[in-house]
Coordinates of C-alpha atoms and ligand atoms in Angstrom, one line a residue:
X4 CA 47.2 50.9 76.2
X5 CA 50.5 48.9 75.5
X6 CA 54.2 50.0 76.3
X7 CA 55.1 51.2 72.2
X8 CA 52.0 53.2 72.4
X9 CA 53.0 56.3 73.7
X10 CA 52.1 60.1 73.3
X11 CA 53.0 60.9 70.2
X12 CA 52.1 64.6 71.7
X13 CA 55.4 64.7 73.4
X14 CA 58.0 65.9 70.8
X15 CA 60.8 66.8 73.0
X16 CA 62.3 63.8 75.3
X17 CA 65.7 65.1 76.8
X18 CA 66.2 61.8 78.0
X19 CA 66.8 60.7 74.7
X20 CA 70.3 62.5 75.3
X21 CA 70.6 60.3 78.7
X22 CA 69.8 57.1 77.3
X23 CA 73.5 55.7 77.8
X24 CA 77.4 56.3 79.0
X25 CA 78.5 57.2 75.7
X26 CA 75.3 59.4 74.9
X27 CA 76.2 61.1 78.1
X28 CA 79.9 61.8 77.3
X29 CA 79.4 62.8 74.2
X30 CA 77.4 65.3 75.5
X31 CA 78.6 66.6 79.1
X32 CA 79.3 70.0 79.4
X33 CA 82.1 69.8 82.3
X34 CA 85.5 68.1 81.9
X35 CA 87.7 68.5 84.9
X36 CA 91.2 67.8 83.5
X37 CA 94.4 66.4 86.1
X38 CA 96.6 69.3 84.3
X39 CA 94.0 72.0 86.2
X40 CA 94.4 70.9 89.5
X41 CA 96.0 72.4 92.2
X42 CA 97.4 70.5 95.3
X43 CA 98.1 72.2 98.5
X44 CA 100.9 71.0 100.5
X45 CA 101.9 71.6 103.8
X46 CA 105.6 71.5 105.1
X47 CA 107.2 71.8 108.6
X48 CA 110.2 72.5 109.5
X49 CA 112.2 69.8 111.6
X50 CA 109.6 66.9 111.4
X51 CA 110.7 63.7 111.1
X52 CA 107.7 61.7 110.3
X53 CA 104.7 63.0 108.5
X54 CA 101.8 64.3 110.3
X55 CA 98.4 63.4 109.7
X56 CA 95.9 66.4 109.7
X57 CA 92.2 66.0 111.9
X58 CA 89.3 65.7 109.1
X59 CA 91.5 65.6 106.2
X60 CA 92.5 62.0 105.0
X61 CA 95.4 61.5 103.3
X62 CA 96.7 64.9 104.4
X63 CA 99.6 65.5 106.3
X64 CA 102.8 67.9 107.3
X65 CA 105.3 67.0 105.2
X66 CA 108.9 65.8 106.3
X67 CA 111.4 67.3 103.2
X68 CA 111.6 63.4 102.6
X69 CA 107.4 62.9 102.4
X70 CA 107.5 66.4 100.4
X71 CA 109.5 64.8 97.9
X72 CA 107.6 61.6 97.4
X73 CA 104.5 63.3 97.5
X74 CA 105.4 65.4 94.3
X75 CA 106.4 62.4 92.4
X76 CA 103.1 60.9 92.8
X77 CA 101.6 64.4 91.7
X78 CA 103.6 64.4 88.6
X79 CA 103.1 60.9 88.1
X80 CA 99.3 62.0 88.5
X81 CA 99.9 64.8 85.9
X82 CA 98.5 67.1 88.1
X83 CA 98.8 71.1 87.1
X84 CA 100.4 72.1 90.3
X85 CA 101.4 72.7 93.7
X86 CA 100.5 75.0 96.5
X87 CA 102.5 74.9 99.2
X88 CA 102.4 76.2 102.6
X89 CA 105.6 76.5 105.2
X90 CA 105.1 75.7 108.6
X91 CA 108.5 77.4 110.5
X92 CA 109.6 76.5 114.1
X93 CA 110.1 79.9 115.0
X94 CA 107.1 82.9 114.7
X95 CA 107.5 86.7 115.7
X96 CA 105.4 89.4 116.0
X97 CA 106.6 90.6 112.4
X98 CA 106.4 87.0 110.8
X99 CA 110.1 87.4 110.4
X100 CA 111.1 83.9 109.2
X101 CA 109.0 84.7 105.8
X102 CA 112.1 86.5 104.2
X103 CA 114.5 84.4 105.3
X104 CA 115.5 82.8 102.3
X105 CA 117.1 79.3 104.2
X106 CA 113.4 79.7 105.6
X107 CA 111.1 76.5 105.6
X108 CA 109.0 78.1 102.5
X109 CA 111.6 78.9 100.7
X110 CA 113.4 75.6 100.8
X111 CA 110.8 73.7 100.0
X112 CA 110.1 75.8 97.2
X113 CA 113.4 75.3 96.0
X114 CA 113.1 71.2 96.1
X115 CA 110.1 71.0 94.7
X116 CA 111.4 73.4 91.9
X117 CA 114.7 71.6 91.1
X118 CA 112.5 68.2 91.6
X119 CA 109.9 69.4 89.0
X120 CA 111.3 72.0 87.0
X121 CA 108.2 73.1 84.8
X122 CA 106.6 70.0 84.6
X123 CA 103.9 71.2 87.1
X124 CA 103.8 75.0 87.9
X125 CA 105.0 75.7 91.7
X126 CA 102.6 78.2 93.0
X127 CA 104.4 79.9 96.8
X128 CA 101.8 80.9 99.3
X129 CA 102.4 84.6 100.1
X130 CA 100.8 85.3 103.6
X131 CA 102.3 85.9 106.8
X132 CA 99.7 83.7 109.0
X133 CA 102.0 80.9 109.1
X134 CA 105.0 82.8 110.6
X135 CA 103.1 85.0 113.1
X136 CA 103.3 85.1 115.8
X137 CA 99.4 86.3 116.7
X138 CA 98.4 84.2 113.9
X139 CA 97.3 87.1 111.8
X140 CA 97.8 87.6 108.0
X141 CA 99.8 90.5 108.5
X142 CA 101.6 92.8 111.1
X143 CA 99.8 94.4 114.0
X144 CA 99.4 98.2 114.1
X145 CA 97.6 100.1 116.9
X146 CA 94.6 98.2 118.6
X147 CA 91.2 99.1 118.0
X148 CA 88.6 101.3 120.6
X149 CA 87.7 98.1 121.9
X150 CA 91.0 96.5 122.5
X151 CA 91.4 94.2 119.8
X152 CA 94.3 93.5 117.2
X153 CA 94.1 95.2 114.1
X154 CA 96.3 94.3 110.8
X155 CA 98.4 97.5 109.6
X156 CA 97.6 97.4 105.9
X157 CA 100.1 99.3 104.7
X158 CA 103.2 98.2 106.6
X159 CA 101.9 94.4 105.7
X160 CA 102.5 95.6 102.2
X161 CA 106.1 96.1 102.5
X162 CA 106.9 92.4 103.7
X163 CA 104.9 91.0 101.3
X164 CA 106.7 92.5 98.3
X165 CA 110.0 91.4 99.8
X166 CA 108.7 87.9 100.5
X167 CA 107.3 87.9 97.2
X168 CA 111.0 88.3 95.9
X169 CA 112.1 85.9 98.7
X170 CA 109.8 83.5 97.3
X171 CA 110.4 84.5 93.6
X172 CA 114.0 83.6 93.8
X173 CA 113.4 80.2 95.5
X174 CA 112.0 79.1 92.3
X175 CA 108.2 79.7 92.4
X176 CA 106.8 80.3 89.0
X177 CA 103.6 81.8 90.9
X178 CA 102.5 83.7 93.8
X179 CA 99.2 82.6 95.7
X180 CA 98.5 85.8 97.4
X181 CA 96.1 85.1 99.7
X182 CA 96.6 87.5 102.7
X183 CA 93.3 90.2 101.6
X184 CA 95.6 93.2 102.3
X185 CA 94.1 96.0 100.1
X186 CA 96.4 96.9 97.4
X187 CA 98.1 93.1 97.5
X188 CA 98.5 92.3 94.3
X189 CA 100.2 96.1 93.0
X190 CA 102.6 95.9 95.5
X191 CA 103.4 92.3 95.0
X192 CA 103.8 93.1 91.0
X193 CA 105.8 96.6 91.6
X194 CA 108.7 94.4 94.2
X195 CA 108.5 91.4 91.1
X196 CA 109.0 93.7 88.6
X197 CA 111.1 96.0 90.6
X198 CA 114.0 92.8 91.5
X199 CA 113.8 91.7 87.8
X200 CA 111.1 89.0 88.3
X201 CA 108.2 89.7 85.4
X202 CA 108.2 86.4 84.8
X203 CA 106.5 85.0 87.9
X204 CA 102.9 85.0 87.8
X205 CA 100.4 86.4 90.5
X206 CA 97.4 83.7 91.9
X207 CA 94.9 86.5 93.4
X208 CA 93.0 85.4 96.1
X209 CA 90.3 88.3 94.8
X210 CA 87.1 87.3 96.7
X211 CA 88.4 85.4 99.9
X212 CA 85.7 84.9 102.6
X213 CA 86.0 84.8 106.4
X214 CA 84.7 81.1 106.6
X215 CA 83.8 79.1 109.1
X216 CA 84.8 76.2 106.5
X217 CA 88.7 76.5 107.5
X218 CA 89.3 74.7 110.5
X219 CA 90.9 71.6 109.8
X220 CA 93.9 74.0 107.9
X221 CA 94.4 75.7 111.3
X222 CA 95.5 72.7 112.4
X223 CA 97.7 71.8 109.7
X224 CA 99.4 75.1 109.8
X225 CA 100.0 75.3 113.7
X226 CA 97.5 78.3 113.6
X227 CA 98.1 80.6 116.6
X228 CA 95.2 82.9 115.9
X229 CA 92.9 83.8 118.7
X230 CA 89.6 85.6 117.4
X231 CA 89.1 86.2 113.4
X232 CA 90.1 87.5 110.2
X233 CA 86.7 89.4 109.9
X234 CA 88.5 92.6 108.9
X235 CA 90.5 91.5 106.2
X236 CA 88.9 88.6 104.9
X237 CA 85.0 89.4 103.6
X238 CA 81.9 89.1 105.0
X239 CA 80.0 85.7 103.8
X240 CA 76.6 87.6 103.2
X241 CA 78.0 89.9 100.4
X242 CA 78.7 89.0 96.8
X243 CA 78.9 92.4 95.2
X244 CA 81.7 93.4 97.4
X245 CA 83.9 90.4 95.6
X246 CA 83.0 91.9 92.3
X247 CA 84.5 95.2 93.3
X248 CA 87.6 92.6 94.7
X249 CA 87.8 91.0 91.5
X250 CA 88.5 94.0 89.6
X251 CA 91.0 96.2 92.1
X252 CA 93.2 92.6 91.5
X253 CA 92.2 92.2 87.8
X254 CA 93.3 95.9 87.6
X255 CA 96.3 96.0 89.6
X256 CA 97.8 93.2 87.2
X257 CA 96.6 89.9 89.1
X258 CA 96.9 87.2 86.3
X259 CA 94.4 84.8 88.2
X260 CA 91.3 85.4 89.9
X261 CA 91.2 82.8 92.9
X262 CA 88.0 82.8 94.8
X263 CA 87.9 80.9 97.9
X264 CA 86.2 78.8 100.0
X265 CA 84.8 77.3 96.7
X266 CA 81.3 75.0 97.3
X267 CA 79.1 77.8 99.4
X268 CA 80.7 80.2 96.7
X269 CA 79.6 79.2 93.4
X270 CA 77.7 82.1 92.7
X271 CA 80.6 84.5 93.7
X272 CA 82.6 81.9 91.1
X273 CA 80.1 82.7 88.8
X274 CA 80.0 85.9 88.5
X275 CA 83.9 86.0 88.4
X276 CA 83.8 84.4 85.8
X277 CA 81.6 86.6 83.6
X278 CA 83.2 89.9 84.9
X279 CA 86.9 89.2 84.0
X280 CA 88.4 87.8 81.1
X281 CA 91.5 86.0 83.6
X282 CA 91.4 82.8 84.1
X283 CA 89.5 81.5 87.7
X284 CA 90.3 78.9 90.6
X285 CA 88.3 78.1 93.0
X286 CA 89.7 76.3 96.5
X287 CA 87.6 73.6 98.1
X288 CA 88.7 74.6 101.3
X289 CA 89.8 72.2 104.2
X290 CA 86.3 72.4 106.1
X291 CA 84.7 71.4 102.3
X292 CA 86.9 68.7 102.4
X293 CA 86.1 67.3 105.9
X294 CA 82.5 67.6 105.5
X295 CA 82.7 65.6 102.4
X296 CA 85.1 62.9 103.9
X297 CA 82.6 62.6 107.5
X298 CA 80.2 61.9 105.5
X299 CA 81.1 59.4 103.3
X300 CA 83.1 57.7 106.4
X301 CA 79.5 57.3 107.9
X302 CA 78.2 55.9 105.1
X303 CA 75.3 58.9 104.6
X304 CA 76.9 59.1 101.0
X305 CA 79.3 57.5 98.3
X306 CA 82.4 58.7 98.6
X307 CA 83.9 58.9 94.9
X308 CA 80.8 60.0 93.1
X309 CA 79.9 63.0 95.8
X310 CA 83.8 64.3 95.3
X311 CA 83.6 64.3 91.7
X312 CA 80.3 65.7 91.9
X313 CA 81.2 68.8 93.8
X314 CA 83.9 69.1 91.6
X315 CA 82.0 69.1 88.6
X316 CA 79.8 71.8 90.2
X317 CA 83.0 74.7 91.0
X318 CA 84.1 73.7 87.4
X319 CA 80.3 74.4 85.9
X320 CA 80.0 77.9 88.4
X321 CA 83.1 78.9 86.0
X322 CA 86.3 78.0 87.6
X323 CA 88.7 76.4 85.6
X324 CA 91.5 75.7 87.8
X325 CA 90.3 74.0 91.0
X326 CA 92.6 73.8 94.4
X327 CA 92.0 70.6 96.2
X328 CA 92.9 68.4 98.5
X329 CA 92.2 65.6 96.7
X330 CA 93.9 66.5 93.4
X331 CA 96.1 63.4 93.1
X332 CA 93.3 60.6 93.8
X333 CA 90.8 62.8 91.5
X334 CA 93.7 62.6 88.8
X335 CA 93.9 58.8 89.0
X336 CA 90.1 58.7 88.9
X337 CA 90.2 60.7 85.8
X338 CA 93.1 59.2 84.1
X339 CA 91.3 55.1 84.5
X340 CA 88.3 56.6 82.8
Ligands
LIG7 C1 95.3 82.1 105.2 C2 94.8 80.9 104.6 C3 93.6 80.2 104.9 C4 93.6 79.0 104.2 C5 94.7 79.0 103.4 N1 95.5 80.1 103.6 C6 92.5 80.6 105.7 C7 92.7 81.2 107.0 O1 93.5 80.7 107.9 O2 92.0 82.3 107.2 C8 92.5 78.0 104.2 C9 92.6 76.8 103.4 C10 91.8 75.7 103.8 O3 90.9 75.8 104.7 O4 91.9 74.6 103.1 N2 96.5 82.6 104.5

């Protein structure tokens, strides 16, 4: 039988639609755009040269000086935004140096703002992890039977709303709140509201997972937790506890539904996305990252393609908006095309 003589039984050939580059564009389903990425961005106080982060290349603390370069490459990039972390030199039990507006966050916030204006939206992290002194998300109440730290909910509550206004009036268009304190996102929106702020937006980590998948950001944010967030942040073998997440935020006036880590979570993004009519991120966390970046260093896989890949994927499972560490080299990738 010759080569042009083929089954004439076979009617449908879907790789008819593969057969070259421009067959393929014109019909891929996925288009991850620079103006929907999210870059985080650490800063720390009183650092005078940046400071590379274990596992994640091309990440560092930021000096104010690096902070500001580092956002004129992003709007060079075209990049949608920033998401920026404060590192302070001084933590308390009562994470303390969040309100102070002179505060690391807050300063930074303010550069990047007066840097930027609304070229690329400015998105404040609103946790208290970072200014802790125990490392935890929130304030301590009473331990547990066994001894161990617990998080008071409640009282957490308060300082977020006032470092929600703290951050608010440091420039940031949006909140990331990212701490999994029930009731987050209400009390955050009532202390907006409440100090004339409806304007500023709300970034709802919704479904946030205790992961194993955030080490290397431990590091970069001087992390002084001993033990684990397993009682505020959920439990990876659940997804329809994130749907019931996903709706308290959606109903207590969250305008985006983040759900984080992202790439052993795109079912969870999934199902977001066909529950709420908000607009969804995803975070390819710091661990995602690193795995990604090992790899490729050993040679066990190509770089570039396996980044965009897994990008491609968190975009496909339904999230629009993507935080990554790579959002500036992805951009340039994406702008050469
Ligand atoms: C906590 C917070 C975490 C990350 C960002 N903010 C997780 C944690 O420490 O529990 C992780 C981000 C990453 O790993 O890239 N507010």
């Amino acid at each position: 039988m010759s080569a042009s003589n083929k089954s004439h039984a076979l009617s449908q050939r879907p790789r008819r639609l593969r057969a070259n580059a421009a067959i393929r564009n014109l019909v891929s389903e996925t288009q991850i755009r620079p103006e929907q990425l999210i870059l985080p961005l650490f800063v720390r106080e009183g650092l005078t040269e940046p400071k590379p982060i274990t596992g994640l290349p091309g990440v560092v603390q930021h000096t104010t000086a690096s902070l500001r370069a580092e956002i004129d490459r992003a709007l060079e990039a075209g990049i949608g935004g920033v998401m920026v972390f404060g590192i302070p030199n001084h933590r308390d039990e009562l994470g303390s140096e969040a309100l102070n507006p002179n505060g690391v966050l807050s300063k930074a916030i303010r550069d990047i703002r007066a840097q930027v204006g609304d070229r690329l939206v400015v998105i404040a992290d609103l946790c208290l992890d970072e200014f802790t002194s125990h490392g935890h998300c929130g304030v301590l109440g009473a331990p547990d039977a066994s001894g161990n730290a617990t998080v008071d909910n409640d009282a957490t509550l308060e300082i977020y709303g006032q470092m929600a206004v703290v951050l608010a009036e440091a420039g940031a268009h949006m909140i990331g709140a990212s701490g999994m304190m029930d009731g987050q996102v209400a009390a955050t929106r009532r202390a907006l509201d409440g100090a004339g702020h409806d304007e500023v937006s709300i970034l709802a980590y919704a479904a946030k997972y205790a992961s194993a998948f955030y080490g290397p950001f431990r590091e970069a944010v001087e992390s002084q937790l001993d033990g684990d967030r397993k009682t505020y942040q959920q439990d990876p073998r659940n997804a329809r506890e994130s749907l019931r997440e996903i709706k308290l935020d959606a109903e207590e006036g969250a305008d985006i539904i983040m759900v984080k880590p992202a790439l052993s979570y795109l079912d969870i993004i999934h199902q977001a996305s066909q529950l709420v009519d908000l607009p969804i991120a995803s975070y390819v966390v710091s661990g995602e990252m690193a795995m990604i970046e090992a790899a490729a260093a050993q040679g066990l896989i190509n770089r570039e393609p396996a980044i965009l890949e897994a990008l491609a994927s968190v975009h496909r499972a339904g999230a629009n908006i993507i935080c990554t560490y790579w959002a500036i080299e992805v951009a340039g990738w994406l702008n050469r095309r």
